[in-house]
Coordinates of C-alpha atoms and ligand atoms in Angstrom, one line a residue:
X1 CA 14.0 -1.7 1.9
X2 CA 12.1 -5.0 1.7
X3 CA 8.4 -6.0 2.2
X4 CA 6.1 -8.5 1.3
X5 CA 4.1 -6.3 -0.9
X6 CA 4.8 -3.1 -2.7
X7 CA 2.0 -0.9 -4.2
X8 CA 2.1 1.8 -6.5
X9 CA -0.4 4.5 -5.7
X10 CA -2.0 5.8 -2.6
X11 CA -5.9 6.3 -4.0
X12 CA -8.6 4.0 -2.4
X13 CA -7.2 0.8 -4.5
X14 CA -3.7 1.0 -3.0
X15 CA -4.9 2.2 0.7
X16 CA -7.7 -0.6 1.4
X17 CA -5.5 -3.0 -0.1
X18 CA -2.7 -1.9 2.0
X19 CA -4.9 -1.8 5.4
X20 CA -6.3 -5.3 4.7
X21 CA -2.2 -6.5 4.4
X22 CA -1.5 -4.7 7.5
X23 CA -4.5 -5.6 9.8
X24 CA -3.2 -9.3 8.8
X25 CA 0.4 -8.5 9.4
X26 CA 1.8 -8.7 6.1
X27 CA 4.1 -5.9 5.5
X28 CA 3.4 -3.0 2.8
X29 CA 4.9 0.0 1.6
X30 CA 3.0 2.5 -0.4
X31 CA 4.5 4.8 -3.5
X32 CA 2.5 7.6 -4.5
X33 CA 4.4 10.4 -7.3
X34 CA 1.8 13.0 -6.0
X35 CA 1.9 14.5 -2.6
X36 CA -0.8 14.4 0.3
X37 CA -2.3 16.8 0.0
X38 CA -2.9 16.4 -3.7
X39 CA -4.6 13.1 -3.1
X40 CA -6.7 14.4 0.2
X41 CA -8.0 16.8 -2.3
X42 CA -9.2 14.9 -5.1
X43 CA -13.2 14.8 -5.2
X44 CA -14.4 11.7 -6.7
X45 CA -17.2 9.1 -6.5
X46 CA -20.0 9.3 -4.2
X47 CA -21.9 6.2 -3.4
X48 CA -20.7 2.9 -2.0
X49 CA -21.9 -0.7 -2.6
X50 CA -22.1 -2.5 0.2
X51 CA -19.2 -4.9 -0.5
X52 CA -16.6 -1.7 -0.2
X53 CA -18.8 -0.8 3.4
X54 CA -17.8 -4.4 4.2
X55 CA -14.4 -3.6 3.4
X56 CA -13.9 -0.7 5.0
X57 CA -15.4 -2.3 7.7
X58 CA -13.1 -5.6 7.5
X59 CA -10.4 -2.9 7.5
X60 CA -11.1 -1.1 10.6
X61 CA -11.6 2.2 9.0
X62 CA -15.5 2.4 8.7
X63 CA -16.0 4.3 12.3
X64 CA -16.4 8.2 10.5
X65 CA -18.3 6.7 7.1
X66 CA -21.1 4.9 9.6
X67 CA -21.2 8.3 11.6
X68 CA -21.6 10.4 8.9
X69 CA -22.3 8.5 5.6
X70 CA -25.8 8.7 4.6
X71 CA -27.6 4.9 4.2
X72 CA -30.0 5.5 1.1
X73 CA -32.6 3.0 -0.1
X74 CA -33.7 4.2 -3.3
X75 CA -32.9 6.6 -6.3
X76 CA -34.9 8.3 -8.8
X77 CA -34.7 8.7 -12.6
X78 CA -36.2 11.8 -14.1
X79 CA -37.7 12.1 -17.2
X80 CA -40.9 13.9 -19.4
X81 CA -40.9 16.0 -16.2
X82 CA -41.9 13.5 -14.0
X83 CA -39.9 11.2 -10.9
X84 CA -39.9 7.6 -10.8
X85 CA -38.2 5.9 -8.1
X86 CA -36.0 3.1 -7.9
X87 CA -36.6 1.7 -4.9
X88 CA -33.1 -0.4 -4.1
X89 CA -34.4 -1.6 -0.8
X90 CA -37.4 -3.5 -1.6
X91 CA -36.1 -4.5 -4.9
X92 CA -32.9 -6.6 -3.2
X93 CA -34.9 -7.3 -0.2
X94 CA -33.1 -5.2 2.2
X95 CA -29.8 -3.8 0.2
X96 CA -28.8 -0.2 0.2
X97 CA -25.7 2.1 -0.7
X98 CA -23.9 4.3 1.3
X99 CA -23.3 7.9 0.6
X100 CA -20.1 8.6 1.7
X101 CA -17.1 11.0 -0.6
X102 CA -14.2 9.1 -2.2
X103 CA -12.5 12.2 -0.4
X104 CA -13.5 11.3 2.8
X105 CA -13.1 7.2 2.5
X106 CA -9.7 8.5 1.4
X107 CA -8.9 10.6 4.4
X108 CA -10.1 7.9 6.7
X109 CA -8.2 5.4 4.9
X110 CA -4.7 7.2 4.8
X111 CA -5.5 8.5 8.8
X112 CA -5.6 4.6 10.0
X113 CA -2.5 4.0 7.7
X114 CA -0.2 6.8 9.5
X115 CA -1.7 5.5 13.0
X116 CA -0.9 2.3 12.2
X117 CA 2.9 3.5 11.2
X118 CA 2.6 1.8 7.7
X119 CA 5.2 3.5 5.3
X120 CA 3.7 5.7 2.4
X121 CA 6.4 7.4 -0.4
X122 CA 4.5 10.8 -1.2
X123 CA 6.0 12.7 -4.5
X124 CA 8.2 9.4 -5.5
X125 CA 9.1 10.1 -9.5
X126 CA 9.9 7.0 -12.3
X127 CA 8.3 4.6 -10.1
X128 CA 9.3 1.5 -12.0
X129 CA 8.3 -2.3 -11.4
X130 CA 11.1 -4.5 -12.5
X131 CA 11.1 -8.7 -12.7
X132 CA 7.7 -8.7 -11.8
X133 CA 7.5 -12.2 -14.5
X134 CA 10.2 -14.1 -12.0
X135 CA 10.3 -14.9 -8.2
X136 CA 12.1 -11.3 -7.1
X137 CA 10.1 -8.4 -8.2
X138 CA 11.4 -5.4 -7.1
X139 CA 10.7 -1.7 -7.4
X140 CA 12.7 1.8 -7.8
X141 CA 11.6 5.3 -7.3
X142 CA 13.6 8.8 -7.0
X143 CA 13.1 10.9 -4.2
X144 CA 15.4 13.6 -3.3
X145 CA 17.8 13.4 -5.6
X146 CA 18.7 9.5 -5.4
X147 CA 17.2 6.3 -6.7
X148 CA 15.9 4.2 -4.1
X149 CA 14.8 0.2 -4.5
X150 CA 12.2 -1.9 -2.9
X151 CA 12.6 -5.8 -2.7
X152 CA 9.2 -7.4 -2.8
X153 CA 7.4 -10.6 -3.2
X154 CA 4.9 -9.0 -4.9
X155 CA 3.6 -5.7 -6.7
X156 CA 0.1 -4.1 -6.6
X157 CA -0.4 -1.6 -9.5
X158 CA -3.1 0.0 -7.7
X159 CA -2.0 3.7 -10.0
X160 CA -5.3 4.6 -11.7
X161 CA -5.5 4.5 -15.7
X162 CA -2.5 7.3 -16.1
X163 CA -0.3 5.0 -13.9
X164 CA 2.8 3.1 -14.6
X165 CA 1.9 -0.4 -13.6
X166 CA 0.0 -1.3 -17.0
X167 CA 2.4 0.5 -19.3
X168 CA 5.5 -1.6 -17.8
X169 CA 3.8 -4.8 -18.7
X170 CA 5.2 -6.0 -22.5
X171 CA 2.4 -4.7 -25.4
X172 CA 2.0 -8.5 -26.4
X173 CA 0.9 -9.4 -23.3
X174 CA -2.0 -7.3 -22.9
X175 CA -4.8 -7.0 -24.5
X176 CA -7.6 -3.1 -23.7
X177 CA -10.4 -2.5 -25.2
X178 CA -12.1 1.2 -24.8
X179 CA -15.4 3.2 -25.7
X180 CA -14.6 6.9 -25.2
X181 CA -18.3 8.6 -24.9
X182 CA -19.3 11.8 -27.1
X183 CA -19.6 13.8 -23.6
X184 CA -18.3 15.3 -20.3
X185 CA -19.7 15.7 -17.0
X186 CA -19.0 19.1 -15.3
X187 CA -19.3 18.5 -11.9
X188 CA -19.5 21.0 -8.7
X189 CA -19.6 20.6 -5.2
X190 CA -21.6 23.6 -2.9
X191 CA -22.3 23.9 0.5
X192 CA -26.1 23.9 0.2
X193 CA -28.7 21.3 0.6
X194 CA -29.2 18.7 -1.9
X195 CA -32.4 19.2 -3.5
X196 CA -33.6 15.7 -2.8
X197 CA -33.0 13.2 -0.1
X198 CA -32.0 10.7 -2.7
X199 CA -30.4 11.0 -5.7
X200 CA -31.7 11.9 -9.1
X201 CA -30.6 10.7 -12.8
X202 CA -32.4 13.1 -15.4
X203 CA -32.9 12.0 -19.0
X204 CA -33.8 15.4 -20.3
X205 CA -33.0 16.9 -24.0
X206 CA -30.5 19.1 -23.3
X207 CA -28.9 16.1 -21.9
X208 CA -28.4 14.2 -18.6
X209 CA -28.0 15.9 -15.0
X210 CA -27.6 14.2 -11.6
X211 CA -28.0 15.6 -8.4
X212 CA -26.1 14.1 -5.6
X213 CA -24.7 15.2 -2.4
X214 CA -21.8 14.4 0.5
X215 CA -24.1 15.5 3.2
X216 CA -27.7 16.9 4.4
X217 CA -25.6 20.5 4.0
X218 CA -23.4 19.6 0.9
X219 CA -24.5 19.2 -2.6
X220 CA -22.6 17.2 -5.3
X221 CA -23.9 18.0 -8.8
X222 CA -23.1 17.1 -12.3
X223 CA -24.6 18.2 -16.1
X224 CA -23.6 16.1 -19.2
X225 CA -21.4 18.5 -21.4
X226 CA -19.7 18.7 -24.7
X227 CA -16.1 17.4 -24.7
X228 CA -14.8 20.3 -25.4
X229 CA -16.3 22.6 -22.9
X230 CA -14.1 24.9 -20.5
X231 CA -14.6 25.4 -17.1
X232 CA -13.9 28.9 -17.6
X233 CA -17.5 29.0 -19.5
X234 CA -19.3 28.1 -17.0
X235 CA -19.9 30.7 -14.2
X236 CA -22.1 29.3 -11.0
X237 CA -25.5 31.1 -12.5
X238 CA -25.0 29.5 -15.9
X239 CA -24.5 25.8 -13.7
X240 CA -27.6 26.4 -11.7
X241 CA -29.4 27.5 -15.1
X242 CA -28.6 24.9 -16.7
X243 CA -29.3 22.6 -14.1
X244 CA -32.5 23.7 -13.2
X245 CA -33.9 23.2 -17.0
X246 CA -33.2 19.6 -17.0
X247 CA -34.9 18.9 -13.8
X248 CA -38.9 18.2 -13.3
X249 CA -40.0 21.4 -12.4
X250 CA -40.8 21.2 -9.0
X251 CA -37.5 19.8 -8.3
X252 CA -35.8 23.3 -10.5
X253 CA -37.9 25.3 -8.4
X254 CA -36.9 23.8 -4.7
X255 CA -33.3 23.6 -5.7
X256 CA -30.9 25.8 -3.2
X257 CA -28.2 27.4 -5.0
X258 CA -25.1 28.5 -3.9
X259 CA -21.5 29.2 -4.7
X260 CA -20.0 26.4 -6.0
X261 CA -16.2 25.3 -4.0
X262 CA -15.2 22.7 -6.3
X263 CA -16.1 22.8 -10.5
X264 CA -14.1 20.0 -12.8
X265 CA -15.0 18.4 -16.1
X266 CA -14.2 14.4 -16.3
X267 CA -14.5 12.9 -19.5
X268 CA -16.6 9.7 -19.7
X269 CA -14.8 6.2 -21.3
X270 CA -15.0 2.8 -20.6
X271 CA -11.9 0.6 -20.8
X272 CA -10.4 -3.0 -20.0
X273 CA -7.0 -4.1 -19.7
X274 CA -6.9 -7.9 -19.3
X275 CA -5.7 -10.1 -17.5
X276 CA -5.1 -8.5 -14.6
X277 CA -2.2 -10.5 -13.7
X278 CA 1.7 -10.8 -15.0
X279 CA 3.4 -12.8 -12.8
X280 CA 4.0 -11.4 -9.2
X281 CA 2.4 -8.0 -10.9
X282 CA -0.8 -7.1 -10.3
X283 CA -3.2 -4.6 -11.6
X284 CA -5.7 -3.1 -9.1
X285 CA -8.7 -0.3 -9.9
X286 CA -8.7 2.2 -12.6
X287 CA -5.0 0.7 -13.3
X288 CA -6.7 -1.9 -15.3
X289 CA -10.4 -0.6 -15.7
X290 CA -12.3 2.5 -16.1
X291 CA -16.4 3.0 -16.4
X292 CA -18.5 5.9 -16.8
X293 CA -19.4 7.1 -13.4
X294 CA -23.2 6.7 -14.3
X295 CA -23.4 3.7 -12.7
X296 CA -21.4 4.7 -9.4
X297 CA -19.3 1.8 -10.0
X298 CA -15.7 2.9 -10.7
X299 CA -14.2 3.4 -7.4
X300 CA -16.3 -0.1 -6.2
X301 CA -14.9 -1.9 -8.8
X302 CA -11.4 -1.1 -6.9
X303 CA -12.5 -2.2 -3.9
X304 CA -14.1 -5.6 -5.3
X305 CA -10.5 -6.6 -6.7
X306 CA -8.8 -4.8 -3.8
X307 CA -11.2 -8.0 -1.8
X308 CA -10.1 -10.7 -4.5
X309 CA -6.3 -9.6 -4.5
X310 CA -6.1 -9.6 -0.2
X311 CA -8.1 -12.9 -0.1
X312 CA -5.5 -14.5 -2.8
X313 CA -2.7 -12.9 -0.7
X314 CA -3.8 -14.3 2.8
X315 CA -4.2 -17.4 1.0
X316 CA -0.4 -17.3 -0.3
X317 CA 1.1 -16.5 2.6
X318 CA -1.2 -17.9 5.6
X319 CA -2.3 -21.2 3.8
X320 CA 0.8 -21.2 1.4
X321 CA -1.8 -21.6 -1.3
X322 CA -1.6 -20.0 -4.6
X323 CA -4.7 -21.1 -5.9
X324 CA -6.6 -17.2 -5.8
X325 CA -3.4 -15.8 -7.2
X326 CA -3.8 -18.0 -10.1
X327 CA -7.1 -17.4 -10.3
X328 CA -7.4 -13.7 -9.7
X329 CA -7.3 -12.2 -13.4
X330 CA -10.3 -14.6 -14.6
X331 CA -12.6 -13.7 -11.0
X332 CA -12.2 -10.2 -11.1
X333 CA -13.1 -9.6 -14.6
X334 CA -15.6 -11.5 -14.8
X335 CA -17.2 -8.9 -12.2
X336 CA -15.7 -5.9 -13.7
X337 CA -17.4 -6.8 -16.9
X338 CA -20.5 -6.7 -15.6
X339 CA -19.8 -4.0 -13.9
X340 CA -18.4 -2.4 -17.6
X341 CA -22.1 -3.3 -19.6
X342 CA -23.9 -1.9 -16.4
X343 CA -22.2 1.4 -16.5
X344 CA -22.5 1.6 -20.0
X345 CA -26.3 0.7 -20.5
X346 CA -27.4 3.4 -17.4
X347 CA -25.3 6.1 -19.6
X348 CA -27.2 5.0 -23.2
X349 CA -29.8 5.1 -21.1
X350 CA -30.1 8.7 -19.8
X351 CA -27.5 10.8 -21.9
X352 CA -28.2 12.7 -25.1
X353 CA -26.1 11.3 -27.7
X354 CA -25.1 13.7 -30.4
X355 CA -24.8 11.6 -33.1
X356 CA -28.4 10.0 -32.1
X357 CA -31.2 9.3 -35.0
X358 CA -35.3 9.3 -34.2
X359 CA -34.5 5.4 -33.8
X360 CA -32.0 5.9 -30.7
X361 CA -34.3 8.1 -29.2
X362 CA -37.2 6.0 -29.5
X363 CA -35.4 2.6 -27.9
X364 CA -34.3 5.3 -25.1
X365 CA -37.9 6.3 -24.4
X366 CA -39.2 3.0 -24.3
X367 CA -36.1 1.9 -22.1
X368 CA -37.4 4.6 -19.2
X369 CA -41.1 3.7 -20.4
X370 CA -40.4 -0.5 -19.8
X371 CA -38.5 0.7 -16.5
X372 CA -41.3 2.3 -15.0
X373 CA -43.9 -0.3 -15.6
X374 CA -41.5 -3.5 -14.9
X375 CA -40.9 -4.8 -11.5
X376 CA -38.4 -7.2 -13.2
X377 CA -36.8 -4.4 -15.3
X378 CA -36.5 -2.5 -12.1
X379 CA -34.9 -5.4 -10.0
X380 CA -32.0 -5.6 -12.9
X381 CA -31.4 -2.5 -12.6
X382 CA -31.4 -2.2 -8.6
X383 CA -29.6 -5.2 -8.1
X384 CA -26.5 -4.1 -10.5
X385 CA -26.7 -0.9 -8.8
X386 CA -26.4 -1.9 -5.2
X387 CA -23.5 -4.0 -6.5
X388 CA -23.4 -8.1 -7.4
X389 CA -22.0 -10.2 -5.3
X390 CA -18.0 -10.8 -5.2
Ligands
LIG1 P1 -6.8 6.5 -8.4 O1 -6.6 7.0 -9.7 O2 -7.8 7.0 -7.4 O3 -5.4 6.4 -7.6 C1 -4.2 6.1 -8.3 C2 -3.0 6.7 -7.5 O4 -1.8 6.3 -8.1 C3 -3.0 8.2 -7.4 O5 -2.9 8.6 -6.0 C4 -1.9 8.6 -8.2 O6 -1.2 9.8 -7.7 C5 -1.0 7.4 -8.2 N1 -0.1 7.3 -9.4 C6 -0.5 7.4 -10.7 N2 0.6 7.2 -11.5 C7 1.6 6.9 -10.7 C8 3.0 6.6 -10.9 N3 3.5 6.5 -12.1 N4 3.8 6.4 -9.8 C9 3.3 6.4 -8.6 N5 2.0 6.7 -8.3 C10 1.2 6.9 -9.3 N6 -16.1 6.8 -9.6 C11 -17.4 6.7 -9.1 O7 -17.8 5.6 -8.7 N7 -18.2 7.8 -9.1 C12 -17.8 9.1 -9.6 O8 -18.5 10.0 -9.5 C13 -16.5 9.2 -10.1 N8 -16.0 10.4 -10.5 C14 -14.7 10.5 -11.0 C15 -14.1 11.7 -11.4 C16 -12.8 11.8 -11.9 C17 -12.3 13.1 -12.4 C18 -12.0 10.6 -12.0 C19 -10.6 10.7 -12.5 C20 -12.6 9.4 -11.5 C21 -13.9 9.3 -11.0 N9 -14.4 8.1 -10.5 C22 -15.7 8.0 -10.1 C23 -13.6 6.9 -10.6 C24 -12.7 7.0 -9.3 O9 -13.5 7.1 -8.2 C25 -11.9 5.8 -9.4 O10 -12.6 4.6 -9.6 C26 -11.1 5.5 -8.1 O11 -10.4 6.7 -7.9 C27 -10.1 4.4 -8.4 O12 -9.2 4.3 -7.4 P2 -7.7 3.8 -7.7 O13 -7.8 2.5 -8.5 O14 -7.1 3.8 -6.3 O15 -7.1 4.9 -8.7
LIG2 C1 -21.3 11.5 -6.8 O1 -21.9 11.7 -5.8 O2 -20.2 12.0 -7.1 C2 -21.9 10.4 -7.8 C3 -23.0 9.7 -7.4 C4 -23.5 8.8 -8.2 C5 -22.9 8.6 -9.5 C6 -21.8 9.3 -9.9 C7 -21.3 10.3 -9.0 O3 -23.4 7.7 -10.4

C-alpha cells in the first residue's frame, strides 16, 4: 500500500487530521491497534474551544455537534460555599465553548471517514514507523497473521502518550519533561440532569469536584481522589455523597442523582516531548503532550496541532512549500505551553494538595479571593479558557 500520509491512531488527533487530508484530496490511511468499538467507547473530554468547532467545521463533520452540542458562555468556580461566575462571553467579547463528548466528536469524526471510503486498520499490532529521518518513511503493522507495509511521504504519530510514535524516535533526540500530580479524578457519567446549566469547579477541603454534563439529560461528573483509590470503593451513594459535600449547599441539595453508566479514575500529569518533529515523523496530541484535564485543554491541544500539521501539509504539497513543516515543532509548542502552565495553574488552583502547608493554602485562598474581585484576573483566566489563538 502507498499514500501520502500515514497516521498512527484513530482518536480525535489522527481522525480530524485525516478528514482535513482527505477533504483536500491528499490520500491517508489510518492504523489503530485497538478495535472500533473500543475507541467509540472511550469517554473523554467534554468542552471544545472554538478553534476545534472551526475544525470540525473546516472538516465537514460539525453538522450533529451544532445540533446537539450545548453553546455555554460562562462557568462557575465554587468555593466557601458560595458561586462565582466566570462569565467567558463578556470577558472575550463574544467567545464561548462548546459542550460536545470527545465520544461523540469521535463518532462523527470516524462516520464521515467510512462515508468518505478513507481506509482505517482497526486491531493493527507492532505498528512500527521506519526511515521516518530520510525521504521514504514507511510503516509496518501485523494483522491476521502477516506483516503488512505502508509507503508514505510522511507519518502522523497522532497515538496518545502510550503510543509508539514517540518511543521510535532515538532517546538523544528528544527531550520530556513531566509533573505527575498527588491525585486522581474519579469520574462518572449518569443519565440525569446536570445540576447546573453551566459548569462548576469546586475548591472545597475535601478536595476539588466538577460538575459537567454531555447533555440537558446527561450528567458528566468528577471528584479529586487519592492515587491509589479503586473503583471498586466507590459505590454510586458514596459518589453522590461525596459529591454533594464539596458543593455550595444549595447546589448539594438540587443535585439529581442517579445510577451512574460509566465510573473510571484517570490520573492527573502534565508532560512535554519536544520537538515535535523528526524528519518526515510527526508527533500529534497526547503523543507528544499531556495536561491535567482541569483546564479542558487536552483534547484541544490535538486539534490546534492537528490545524498547524494540515496547514504545513497543504502547504507542502499544494504550494510545494515546506516552510510550516519546518516550522511546525517551534508553533505548536509554543501554544501547548501555554496551554501546559494554564492547565496547571487552574489545578493548584482548586485541588487539595496533600503535601500542602498553611502557606499553600493561604496563596490558594487569595488566588479565588483576587479572582472574584479582578476583572483583569478574570479576563486571564477566561481568555486561556476559551482557547488562544492558533
Ligand atoms: P488518543 O489517546 O485519544 O488516541 C490515540 C489512539 O492511538 C488510540 O485510538 C489508540 O488506540 C491508538 N494507539 C495507541 N498506541 C498505538 C500503537 N502502538 N499502534 C497503533 N495505534 C495506537 N481531555 C480534556 O480536554 N478533558 C477531559 O476531561 C479529559 N479526560 C480524559 C480522561 C482520560 C482517561 C484520558 C486518557 C484522557 C482525557 N483527556 C481529557 C485527554 C484526551 O481527551 C486527549 O487529549 C485526547 O484523547 C487526545 O487525542 P489523541 O491525541 O487522538 O490521543
Ligand atoms: C468533561 O465534561 O468531561 C470535562 C469538562 C471540563 C473539564 C474536564 C472535563 O475541565
Amino acid at each position: 500500500m502507498r499514500v501520502q500520509v500515514a497516521i498512527i491512531g484513530s482518536g480525535p488527533s489522527g481522525l480530524l487530521l485525516g478528514q482535513l487530508l482527505g477533504k483536500a484530496g491528499i490520500e491517508t490511511v489510518i492504523v489503530d491497534r485497538s478495535s472500533r468499538e473500543h475507541i467509540l467507547g472511550r469517554v473523554r473530554a467534554g468542552v471544545l474551544e472554538e478553534g476545534t468547532v472551526a475544525l470540525m467545521n473546516r472538516a465537514g463533520v460539525a453538522a450533529r455537534m451544532q445540533a446537539e452540542g450545548l453553546p455555554h458562555d460562562g462557568f462557575s468556580l465554587a468555593f466557601d460555599g458560595r458561586d462565582h461566575r466566570i462569565d467567558l462571553f463578556g470577558l472575550t467579547s463574544g467567545k464561548r465553548v462548546m459542550v460536545y463528548g470527545q465520544t461523540e466528536l469521535t463518532r462523527d469524526l470516524i462516520g464521515q471517514r467510512e462515508a468518505d471510503g478513507h481506509p482505517t486498520i482497526y486491531e493493527a499490532s507492532n505498528v512500527t514507523p521506519h526511515d521516518f529521518d530520510g525521504t521514504t518513511p514507511y510503516l509496518t503493522y501485523d494483522k491476521d497473521g502477516k506483516t503488512h507495509r505502508i509507503d508514505c511521504d510522511f507519518i502522523a504519530g497522532c497515538d496518545g502518550f502510550h503510543g509508539v510514535s514517540r518511543k521510535a524516535v532515538p532517546e538523544k533526540a528528544i527531550r520530556t519533561v513531566e509533573k505527575v500530580y498527588p491525585f486522581g479524578w474519579l469520574g462518572i457519567l449518569s443519565e440525569v440532569p446536570p445540576v447546573s446549566d453551566e459548569l462548576i469547579y469546586a475548591n472545597h477541603a475535601r478536595g476539588f469536584a466538577l460538575c459537567s454534563m454531555r447533555s440537558r439529560t446527561r450528567s458528566r461528573y468528577y471528584i479529586q481522589c487519592a492515587l491509589d483509590e479503586k473503583i471498586e470503593n466507590w459505590s454510586d451513594a458514596r459518589f453522590w455523597d461525596e459529591l454533594r459535600r464539596r458543593l455550595p449547599a444549595h447546589h448539594a441539595e438540587a443535585m439529581v442523582t442517579g445510577p451512574s453508566f460509566e465510573k473510571s479514575i484517570a490520573p492527573l500529569r502534565s508532560f512535554v516531548a519536544e520537538p515535535m518533529r523528526f524528519g518526515r515523523l510527526f508527533l500529534v496530541g497526547d503523543a507528544a503532550h499531556i495536561v491535567p484535564p482541569t483546564g479542558a485543554k487536552g483534547l484541544n491541544l490535538a486539534a490546534s496541532d492537528v490545524h498547524y500539521l494540515f496547514n504545513a501539509l497543504l502547504e507542502h504539497y499544494h504550494d510545494r512549500s515546506n516552510a510550516g513543516i519546518d516550522a511546525y515543532s517551534v508553533r505548536v509548542l509554543a501554544r501547548v505551553w501555554k496551554a501546559v502552565r494554564f492547565s496547571w495553574w487552574m489545578t493548584t488552583m482548586l485541588h487539595r494538595f496533600p503535601e500542602a502547608g498553611d502557606f499553600e493554602q493561604k496563596i490558594q485562598e487569595a488566588e479565588l479571593d483576587y479572582l472574584t474581585h479582578s476583572r483583569a484576573a478574570e479576563t486571564v483566566l477566561a481568555e486561556n479558557y476559551v482557547g488562544l489563538p492558533y
